[in-house]
CSV table of C-alpha atoms in Angstrom, one decimal:
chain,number,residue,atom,x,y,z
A,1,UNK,CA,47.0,-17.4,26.9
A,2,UNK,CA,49.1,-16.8,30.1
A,3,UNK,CA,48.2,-18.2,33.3
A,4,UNK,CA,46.1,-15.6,35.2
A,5,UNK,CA,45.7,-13.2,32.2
A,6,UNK,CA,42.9,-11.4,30.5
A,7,UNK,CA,41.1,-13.4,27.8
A,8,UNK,CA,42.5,-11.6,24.6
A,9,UNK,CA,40.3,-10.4,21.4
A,10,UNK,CA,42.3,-11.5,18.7
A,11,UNK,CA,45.6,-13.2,18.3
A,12,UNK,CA,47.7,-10.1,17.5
A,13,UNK,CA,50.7,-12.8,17.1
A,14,UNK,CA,49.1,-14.5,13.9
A,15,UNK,CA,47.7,-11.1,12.5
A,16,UNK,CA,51.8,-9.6,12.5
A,17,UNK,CA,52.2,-13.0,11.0
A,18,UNK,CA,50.2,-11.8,7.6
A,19,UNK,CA,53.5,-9.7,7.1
A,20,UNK,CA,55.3,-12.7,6.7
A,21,UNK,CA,53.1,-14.1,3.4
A,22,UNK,CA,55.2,-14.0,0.1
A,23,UNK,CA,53.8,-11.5,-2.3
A,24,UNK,CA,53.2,-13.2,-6.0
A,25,UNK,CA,51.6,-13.9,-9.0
A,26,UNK,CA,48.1,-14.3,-7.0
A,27,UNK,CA,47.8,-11.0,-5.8
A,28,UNK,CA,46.2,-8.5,-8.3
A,29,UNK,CA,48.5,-5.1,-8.9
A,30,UNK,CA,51.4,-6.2,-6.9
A,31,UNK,CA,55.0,-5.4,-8.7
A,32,UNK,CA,56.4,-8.0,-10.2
A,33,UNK,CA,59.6,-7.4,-8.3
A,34,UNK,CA,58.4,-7.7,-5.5
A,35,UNK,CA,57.5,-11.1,-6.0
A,36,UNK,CA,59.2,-13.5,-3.6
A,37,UNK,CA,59.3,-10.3,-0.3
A,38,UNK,CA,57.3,-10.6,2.0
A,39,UNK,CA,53.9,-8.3,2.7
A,40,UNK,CA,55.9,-7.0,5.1
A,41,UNK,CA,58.8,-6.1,3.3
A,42,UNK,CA,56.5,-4.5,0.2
A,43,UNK,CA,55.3,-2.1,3.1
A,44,UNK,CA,58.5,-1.4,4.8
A,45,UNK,CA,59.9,-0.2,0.9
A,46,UNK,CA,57.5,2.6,1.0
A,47,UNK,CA,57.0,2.1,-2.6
A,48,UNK,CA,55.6,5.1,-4.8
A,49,UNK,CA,51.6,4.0,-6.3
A,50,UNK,CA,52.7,6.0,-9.0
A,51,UNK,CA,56.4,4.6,-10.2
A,52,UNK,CA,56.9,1.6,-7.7
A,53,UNK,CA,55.8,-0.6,-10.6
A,54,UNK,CA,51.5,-1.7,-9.3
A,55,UNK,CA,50.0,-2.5,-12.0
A,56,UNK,CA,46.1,-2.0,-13.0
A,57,UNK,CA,43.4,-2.3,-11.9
A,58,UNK,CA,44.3,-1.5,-8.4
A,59,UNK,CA,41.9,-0.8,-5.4
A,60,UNK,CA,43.5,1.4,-2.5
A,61,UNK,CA,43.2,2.1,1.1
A,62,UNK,CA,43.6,5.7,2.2
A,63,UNK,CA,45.5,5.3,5.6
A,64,UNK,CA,44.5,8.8,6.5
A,65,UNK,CA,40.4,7.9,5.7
A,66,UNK,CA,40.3,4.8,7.2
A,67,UNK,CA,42.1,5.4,10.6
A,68,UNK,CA,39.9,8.7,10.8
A,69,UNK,CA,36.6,6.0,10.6
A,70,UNK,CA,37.8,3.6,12.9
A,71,UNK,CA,38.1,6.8,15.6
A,72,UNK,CA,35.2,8.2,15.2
A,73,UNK,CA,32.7,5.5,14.8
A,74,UNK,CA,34.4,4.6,18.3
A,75,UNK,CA,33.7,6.9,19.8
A,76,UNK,CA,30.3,8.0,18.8
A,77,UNK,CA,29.2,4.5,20.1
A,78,UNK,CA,31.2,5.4,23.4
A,79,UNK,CA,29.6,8.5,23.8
A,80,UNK,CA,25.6,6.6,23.2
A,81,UNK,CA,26.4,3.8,25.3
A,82,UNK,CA,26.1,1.0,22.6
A,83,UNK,CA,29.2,-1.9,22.0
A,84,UNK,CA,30.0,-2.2,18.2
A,85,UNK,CA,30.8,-5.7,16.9
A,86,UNK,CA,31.4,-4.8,13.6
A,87,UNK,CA,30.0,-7.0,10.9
A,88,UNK,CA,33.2,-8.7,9.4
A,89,UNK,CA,31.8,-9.7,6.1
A,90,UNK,CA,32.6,-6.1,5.1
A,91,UNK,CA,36.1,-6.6,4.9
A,92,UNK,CA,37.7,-10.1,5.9
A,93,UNK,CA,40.4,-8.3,6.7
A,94,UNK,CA,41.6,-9.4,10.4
A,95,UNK,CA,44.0,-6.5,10.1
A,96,UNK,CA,41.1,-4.3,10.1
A,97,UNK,CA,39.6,-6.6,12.5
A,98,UNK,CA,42.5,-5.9,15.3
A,99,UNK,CA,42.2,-2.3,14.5
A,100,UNK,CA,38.3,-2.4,15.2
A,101,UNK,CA,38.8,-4.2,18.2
A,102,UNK,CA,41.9,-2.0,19.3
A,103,UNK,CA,39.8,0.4,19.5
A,104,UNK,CA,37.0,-0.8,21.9
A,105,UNK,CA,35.0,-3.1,19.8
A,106,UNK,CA,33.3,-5.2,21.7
A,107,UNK,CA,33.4,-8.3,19.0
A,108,UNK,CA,33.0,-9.0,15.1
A,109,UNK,CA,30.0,-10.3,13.9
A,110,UNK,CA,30.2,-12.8,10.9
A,111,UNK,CA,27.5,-14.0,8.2
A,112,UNK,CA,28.0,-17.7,7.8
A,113,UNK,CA,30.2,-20.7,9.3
A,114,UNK,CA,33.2,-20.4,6.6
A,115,UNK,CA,33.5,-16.6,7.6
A,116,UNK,CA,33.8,-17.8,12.0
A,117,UNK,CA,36.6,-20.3,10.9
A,118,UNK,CA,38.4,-17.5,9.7
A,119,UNK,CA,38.2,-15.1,12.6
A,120,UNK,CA,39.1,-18.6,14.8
A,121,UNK,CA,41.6,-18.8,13.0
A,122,UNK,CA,42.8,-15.7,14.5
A,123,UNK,CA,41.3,-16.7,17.8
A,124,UNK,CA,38.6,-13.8,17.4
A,125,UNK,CA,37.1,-14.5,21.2
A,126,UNK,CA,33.9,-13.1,20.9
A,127,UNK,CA,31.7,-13.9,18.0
A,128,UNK,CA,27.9,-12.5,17.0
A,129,UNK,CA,26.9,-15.5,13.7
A,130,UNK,CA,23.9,-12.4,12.4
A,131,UNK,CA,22.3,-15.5,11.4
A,132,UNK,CA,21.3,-18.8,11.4
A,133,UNK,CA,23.1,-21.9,11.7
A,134,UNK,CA,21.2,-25.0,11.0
A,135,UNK,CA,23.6,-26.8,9.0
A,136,UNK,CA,24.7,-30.2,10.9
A,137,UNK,CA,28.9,-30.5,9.7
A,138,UNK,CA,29.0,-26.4,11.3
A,139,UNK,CA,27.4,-27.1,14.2
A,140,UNK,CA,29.3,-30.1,15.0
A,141,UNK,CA,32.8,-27.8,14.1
A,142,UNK,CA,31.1,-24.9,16.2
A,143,UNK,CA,30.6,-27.8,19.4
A,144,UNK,CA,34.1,-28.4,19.1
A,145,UNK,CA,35.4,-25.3,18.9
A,146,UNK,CA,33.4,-24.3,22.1
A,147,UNK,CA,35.0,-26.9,24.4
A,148,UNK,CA,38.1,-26.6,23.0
A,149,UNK,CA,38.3,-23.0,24.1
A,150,UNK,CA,36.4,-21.7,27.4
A,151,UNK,CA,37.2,-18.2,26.4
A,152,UNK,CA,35.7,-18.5,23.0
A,153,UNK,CA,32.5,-16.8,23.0
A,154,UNK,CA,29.5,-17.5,20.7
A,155,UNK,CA,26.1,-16.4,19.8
A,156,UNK,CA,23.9,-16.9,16.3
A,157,UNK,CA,20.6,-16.0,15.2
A,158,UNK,CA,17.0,-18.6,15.4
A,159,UNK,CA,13.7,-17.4,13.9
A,160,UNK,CA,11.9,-20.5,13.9
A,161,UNK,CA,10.7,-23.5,16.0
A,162,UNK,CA,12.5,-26.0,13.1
A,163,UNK,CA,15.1,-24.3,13.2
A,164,UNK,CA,15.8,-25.2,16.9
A,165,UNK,CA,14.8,-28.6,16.4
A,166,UNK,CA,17.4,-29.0,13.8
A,167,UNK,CA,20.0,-27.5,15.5
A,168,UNK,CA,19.0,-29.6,19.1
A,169,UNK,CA,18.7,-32.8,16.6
A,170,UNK,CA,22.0,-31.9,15.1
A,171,UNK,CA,24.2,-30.8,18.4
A,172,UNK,CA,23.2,-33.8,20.7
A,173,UNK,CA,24.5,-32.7,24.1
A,174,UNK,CA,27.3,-30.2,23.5
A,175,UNK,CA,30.0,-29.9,26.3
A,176,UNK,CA,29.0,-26.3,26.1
A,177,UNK,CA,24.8,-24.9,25.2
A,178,UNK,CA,25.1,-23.3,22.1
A,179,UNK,CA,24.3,-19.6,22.7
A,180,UNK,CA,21.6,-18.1,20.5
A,181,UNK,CA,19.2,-15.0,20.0
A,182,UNK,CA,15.6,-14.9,19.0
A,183,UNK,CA,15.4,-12.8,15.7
A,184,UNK,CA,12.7,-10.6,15.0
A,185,UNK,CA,11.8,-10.1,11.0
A,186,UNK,CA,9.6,-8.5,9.0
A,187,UNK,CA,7.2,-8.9,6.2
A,188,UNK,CA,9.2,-8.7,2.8
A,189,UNK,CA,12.1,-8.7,5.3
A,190,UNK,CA,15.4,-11.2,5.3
A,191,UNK,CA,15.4,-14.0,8.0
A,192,UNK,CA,13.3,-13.5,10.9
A,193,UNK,CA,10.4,-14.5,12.9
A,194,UNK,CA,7.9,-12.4,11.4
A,195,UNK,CA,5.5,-11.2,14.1
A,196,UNK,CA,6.1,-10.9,17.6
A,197,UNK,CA,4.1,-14.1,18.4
A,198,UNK,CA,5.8,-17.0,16.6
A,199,UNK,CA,9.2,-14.9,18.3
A,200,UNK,CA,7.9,-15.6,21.7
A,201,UNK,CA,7.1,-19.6,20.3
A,202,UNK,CA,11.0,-19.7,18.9
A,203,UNK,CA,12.4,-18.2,22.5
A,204,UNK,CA,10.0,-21.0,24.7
A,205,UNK,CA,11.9,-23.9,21.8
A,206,UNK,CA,14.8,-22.6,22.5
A,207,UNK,CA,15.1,-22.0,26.4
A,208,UNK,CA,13.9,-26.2,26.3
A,209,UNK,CA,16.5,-27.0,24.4
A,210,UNK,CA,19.5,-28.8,26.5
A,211,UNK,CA,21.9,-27.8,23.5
A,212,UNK,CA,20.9,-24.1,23.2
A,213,UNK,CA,20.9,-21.3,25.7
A,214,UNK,CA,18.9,-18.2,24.6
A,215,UNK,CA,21.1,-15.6,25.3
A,216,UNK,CA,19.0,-12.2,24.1
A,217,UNK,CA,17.2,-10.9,20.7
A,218,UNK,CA,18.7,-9.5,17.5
A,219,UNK,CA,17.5,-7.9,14.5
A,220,UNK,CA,18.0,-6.0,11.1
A,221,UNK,CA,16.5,-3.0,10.1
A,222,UNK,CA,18.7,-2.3,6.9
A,223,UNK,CA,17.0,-5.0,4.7
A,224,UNK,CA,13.2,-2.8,4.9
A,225,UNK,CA,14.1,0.0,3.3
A,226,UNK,CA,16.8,1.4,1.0
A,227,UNK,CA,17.0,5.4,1.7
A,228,UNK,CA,17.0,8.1,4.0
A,229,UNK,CA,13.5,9.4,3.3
A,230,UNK,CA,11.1,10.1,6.0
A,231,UNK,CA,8.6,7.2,5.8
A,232,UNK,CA,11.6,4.9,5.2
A,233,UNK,CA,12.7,6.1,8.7
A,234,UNK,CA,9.1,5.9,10.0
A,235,UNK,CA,9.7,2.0,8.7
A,236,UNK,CA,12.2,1.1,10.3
A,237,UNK,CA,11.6,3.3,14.0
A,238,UNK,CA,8.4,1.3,13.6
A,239,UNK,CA,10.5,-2.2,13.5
A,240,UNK,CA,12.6,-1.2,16.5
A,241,UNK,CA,9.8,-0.6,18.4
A,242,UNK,CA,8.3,-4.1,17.7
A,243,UNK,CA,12.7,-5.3,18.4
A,244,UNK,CA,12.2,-3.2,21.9
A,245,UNK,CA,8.8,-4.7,22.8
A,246,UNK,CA,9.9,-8.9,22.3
A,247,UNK,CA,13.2,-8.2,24.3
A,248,UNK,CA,10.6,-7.3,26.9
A,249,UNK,CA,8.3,-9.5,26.7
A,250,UNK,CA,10.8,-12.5,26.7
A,251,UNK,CA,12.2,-11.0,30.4
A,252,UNK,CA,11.2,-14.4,32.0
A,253,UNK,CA,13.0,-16.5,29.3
A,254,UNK,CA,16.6,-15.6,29.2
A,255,UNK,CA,19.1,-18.0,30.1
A,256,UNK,CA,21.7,-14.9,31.6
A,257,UNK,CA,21.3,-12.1,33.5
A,258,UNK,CA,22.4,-9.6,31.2
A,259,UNK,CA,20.2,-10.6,27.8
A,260,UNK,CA,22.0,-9.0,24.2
A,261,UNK,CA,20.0,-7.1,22.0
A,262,UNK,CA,21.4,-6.5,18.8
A,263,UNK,CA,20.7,-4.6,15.8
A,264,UNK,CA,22.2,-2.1,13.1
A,265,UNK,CA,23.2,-1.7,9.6
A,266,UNK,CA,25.6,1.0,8.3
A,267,UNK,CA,22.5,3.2,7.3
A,268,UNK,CA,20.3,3.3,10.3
A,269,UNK,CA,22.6,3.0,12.8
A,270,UNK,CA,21.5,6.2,14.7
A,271,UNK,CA,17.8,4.8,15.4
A,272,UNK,CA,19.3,2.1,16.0
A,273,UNK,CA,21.6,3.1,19.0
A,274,UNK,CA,18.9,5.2,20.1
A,275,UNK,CA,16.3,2.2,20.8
A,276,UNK,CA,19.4,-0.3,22.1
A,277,UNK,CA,20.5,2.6,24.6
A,278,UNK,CA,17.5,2.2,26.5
A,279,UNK,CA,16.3,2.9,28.9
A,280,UNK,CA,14.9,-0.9,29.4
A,281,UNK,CA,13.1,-2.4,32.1
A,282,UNK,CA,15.7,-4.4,32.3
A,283,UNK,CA,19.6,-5.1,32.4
A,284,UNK,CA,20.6,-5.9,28.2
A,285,UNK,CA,23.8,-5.4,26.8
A,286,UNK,CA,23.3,-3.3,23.3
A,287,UNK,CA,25.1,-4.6,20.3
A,288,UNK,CA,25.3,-2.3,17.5
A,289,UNK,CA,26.5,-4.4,14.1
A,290,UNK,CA,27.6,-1.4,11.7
A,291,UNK,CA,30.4,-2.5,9.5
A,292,UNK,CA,30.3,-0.9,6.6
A,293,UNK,CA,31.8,2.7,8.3
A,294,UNK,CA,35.5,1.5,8.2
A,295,UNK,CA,35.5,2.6,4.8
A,296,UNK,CA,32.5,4.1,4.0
A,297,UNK,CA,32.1,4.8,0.0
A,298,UNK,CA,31.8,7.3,-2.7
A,299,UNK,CA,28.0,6.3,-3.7
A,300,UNK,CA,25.3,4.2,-1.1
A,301,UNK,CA,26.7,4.7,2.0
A,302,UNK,CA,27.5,8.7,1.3
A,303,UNK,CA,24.2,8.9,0.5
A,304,UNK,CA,22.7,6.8,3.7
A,305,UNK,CA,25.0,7.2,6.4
A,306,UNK,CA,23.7,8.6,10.1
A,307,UNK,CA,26.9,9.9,10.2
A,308,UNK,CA,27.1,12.1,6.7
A,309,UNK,CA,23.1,13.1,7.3
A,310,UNK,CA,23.8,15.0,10.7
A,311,UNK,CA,23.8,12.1,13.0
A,312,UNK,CA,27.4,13.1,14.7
A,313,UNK,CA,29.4,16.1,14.5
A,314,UNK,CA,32.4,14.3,12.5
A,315,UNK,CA,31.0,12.5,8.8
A,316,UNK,CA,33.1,9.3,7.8
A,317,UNK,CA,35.1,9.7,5.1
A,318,UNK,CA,35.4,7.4,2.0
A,319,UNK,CA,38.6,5.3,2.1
A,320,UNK,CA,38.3,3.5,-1.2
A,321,UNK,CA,39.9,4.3,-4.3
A,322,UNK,CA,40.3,2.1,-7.6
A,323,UNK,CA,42.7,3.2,-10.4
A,324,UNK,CA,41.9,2.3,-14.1
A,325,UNK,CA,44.2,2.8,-16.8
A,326,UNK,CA,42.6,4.3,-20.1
A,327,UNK,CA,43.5,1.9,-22.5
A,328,UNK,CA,40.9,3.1,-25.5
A,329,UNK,CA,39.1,6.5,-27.2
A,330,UNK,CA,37.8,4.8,-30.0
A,331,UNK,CA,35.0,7.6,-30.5
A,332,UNK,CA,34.6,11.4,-29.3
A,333,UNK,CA,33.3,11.3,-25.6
A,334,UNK,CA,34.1,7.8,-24.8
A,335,UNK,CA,37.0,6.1,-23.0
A,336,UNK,CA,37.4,2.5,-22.1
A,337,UNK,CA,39.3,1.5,-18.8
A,338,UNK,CA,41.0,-1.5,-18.3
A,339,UNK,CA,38.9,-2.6,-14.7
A,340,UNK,CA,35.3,-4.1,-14.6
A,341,UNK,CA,33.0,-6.2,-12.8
A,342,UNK,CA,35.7,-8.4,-11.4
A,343,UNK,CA,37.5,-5.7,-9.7
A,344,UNK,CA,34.8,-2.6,-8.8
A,345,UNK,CA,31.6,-2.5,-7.3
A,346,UNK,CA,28.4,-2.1,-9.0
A,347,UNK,CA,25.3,-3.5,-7.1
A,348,UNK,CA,24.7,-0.4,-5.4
A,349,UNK,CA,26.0,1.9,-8.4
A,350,UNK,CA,28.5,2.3,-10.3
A,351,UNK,CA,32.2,3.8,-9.7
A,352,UNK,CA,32.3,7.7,-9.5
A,353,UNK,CA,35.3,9.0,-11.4
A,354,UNK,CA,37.2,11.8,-9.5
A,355,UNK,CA,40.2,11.9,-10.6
A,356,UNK,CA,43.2,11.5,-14.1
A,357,UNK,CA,46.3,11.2,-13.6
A,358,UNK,CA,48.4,11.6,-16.9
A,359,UNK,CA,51.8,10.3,-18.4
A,360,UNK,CA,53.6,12.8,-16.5
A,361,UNK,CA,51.8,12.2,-12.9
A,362,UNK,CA,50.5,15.1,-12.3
A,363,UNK,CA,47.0,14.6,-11.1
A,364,UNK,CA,43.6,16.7,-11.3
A,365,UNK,CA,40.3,16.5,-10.8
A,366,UNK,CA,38.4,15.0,-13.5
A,367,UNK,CA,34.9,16.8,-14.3
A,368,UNK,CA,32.0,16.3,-16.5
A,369,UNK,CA,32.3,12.2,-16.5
A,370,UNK,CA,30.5,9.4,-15.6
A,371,UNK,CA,30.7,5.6,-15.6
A,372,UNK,CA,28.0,4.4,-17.7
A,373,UNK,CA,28.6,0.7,-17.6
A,374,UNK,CA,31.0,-1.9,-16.6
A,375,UNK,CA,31.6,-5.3,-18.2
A,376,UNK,CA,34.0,-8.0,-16.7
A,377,UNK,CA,36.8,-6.3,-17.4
A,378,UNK,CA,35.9,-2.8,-18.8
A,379,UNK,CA,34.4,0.2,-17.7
A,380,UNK,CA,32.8,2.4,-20.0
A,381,UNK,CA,33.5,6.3,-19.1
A,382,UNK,CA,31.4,8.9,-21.2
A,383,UNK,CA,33.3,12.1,-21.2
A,384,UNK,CA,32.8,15.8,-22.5
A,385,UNK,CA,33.7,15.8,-26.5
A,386,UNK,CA,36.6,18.2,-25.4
A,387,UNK,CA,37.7,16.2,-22.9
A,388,UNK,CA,41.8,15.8,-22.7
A,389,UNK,CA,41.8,12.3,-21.3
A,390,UNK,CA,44.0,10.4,-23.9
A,391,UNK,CA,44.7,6.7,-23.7
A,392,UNK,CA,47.6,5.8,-21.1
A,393,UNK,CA,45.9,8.3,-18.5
A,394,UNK,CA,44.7,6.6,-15.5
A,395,UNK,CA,41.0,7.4,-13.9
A,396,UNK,CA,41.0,7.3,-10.2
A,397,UNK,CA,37.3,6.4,-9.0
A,398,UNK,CA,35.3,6.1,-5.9
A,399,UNK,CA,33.0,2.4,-4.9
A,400,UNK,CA,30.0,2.2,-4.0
A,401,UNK,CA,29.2,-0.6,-1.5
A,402,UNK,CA,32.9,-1.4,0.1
A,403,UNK,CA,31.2,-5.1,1.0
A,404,UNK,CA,31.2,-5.9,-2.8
A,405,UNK,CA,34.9,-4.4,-3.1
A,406,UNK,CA,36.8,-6.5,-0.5
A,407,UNK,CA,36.1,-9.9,-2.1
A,408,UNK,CA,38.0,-8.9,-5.1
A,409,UNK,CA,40.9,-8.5,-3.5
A,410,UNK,CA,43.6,-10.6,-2.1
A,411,UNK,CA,45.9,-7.6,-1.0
A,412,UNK,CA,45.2,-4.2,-0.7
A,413,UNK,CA,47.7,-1.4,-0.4
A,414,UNK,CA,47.3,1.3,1.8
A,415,UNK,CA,48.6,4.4,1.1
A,416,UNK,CA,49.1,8.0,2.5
A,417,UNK,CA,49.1,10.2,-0.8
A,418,UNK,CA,51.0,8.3,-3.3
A,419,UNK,CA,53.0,6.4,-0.8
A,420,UNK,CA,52.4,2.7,0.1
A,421,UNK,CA,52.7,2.6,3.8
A,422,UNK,CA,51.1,-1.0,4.7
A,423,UNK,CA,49.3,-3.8,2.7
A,424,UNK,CA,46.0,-5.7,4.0
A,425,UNK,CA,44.8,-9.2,3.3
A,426,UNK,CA,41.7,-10.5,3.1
A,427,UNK,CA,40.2,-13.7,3.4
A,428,UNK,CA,37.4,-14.7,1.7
């Protein structure tokens, strides 16, 4: 960083520096003659999907789709007076990451220590760990990493009074207090205190401590219910009003003047900015942890999203897209695809088939199927007897659940129509 300059958000240097990766054998669906180029130089041929020579299985990124969820989920957050730090597990993409942050994102929330050394390694400034951190080799790479870099800023989860011991035990006396949130559960939730008294008994460990500073409250609603219906909204406006209350009742505990609250999933993220935009009784700074919206999806999230059930005046728009050859008909109404578990989705249902592209690639819309299965590396597509999918065709089908899509991919093209226009890596 220049003297006298503005901290920056990401390293935009060693993001243009993914360009510069050679493309081969390890990345899934990439042409074999392009092995040896650089990612750069793939995107700069403006290949064709179609006779640039990708091979299957191959998941895609609609340019047009993602750009258009990147704009409006900033702005709607604009507009309701909430920061986004987008949770990064979604994607591990720091592309993406840059683009998210671009675009007013106010950090990127991670999910464990393996996934913070990554955005470091992009010199991601401002960090939200959405849980905890109790392991002693992290912590100790986490108090290094903090005096190393003033500018580096850091917050995790703690929902228990051992879990601040075991962090104090394991930090000693850090050049820099470890910043960290008290965080409100549930019953038959994830992590979290679980009632609003053993909260207050973590915050009064915590604010002790001479390694940790307690920096504000976080949350997760998305874990207590699974669907839009009204009493799973009752549920979880009931939980925010129990997040709302602690960040209250801790006003004589925080370590800053400006305490964080932070919630927010990809399918509640509407009460959720509703609660966080106050008013308080109080100054807090409201952290909204949506990531799932950069790409949204053809199944879960269509189904879930604030966004695509009346929330906003603009629905996301799924940006995924895997394409499967047919490689067997070996009875009337069935087709077997070359791509499976290790390439698609299918904890949150299985891929949607939407579209066949035959020998001479002309493409149509493919009706009257459905994905009935997939094995490692099949999917099983149940068709209409009459159907005129032949083996060689390919299937194009939309994911459910982009956070189970990403990890299964090295490098993903992007595309606008048939045209590969950029490539993005990933990092798990």
């Amino acid at each position: 960083m220049q003297q006298g300059s503005e901290p920056v958000d990401i390293d935009r240097d060693a993001v243009a520096a993914i360009r510069s990766e050679r493309v081969d054998w390890r990345f899934k669906g990439m042409p074999s003659d392009a092995f040896g180029s650089t990612v750069g130089e793939l995107a700069e041929r403006r290949a064709d999907l179609v006779t640039g020579g990708f091979v299957g299985p191959l998941v895609v990124l609609d340019q047009e789709a993602l750009e258009h969820n990147l704009d409006v989920m900033a702005a709607w957050c604009a507009e309701r007076g909430v920061l986004l730090a987008p949770h990064g597990k979604t994607t591990m993409a720091p592309q993406l990451f840059a683009a998210q942050l671009e675009r007013g994102a106010w950090g990127i929330t991670a999910a464990n220590t393996s996934q913070v050394r990554v955005y470091r390694a992009f010199r991601v400034r401002r960090v939200l760990l959405a849980n905890e951190l109790v392991d002693p080799a992290g912590l100790r790479w986490l108090a290094d990493e903090l005096a190393a870099d003033p500018d580096f800023e850091f917050a995790c989860g703690v929902d228990s009074v051992e879990g601040v011991e075991r962090m104090t035990e394991a930090l000693g006396t850090p050049a820099r207090p470890v910043d960290v949130l008290v965080e409100l559960g549930a019953p038959g939730g994830r992590t979290g205190a679980r009632d609003l008294a053993a909260a207050r008994a973590v915050a009064e460990a915590a604010a002790a401590s001479p390694a940790l500073r307690l920096v504000g409250v976080a949350g997760y609603e998305g874990s207590l219910v699974h669907d839009a219906s009204p009493g799973s909204l009752a549920t979880v406006d009931g939980y925010l009003a129990g997040l709302r209350e602690l960040v209250h009742d801790l006003r004589g505990s925080y370590e800053v003047d400006e305490p964080i609250v932070t919630a927010g999933g990809s399918a509640y993220f509407d009460q959720v900015a509703a609660v966080l935009a106050g008013p308080w009784e109080l100054p807090v700074r409201p952290v909204l942890r949506s990531g799932a919206y950069v790409t949204h999806d053809h199944g879960f999230y269509q189904g879930v999203s604030p966004l695509n059930r009346g929330a906003g005046p603009v629905p996301l728009k799924p940006a995924l897209l895997a394409w499967a050859q047919v490689v067997s008909r070996p009875e009337p109404g069935l087709a077997l695809l070359v791509m499976g578990k290790r390439d698609a989705s299918f904890d949150e249902g299985l891929p949607v088939p939407l579209l066949v592209r035959g020998a001479n690639g002309e493409q149509r819309a493919l009706d009257g199927a459905e994905v009935t299965s997939l094995a490692d590396q099949h999917t099983f597509l149940r068709l209409p007897e009459d159907s005129t999918v032949r083996v060689g065709d390919w299937i194009g089908l939309g994911l459910s659940h982009p956070c189970t899509v990403f990890d299964k991919w090295q490098l993903i093209p992007v595309v606008r129509g048939t045209t590969v226009v950029d490539l993005v890596r990933t990092y798990f």
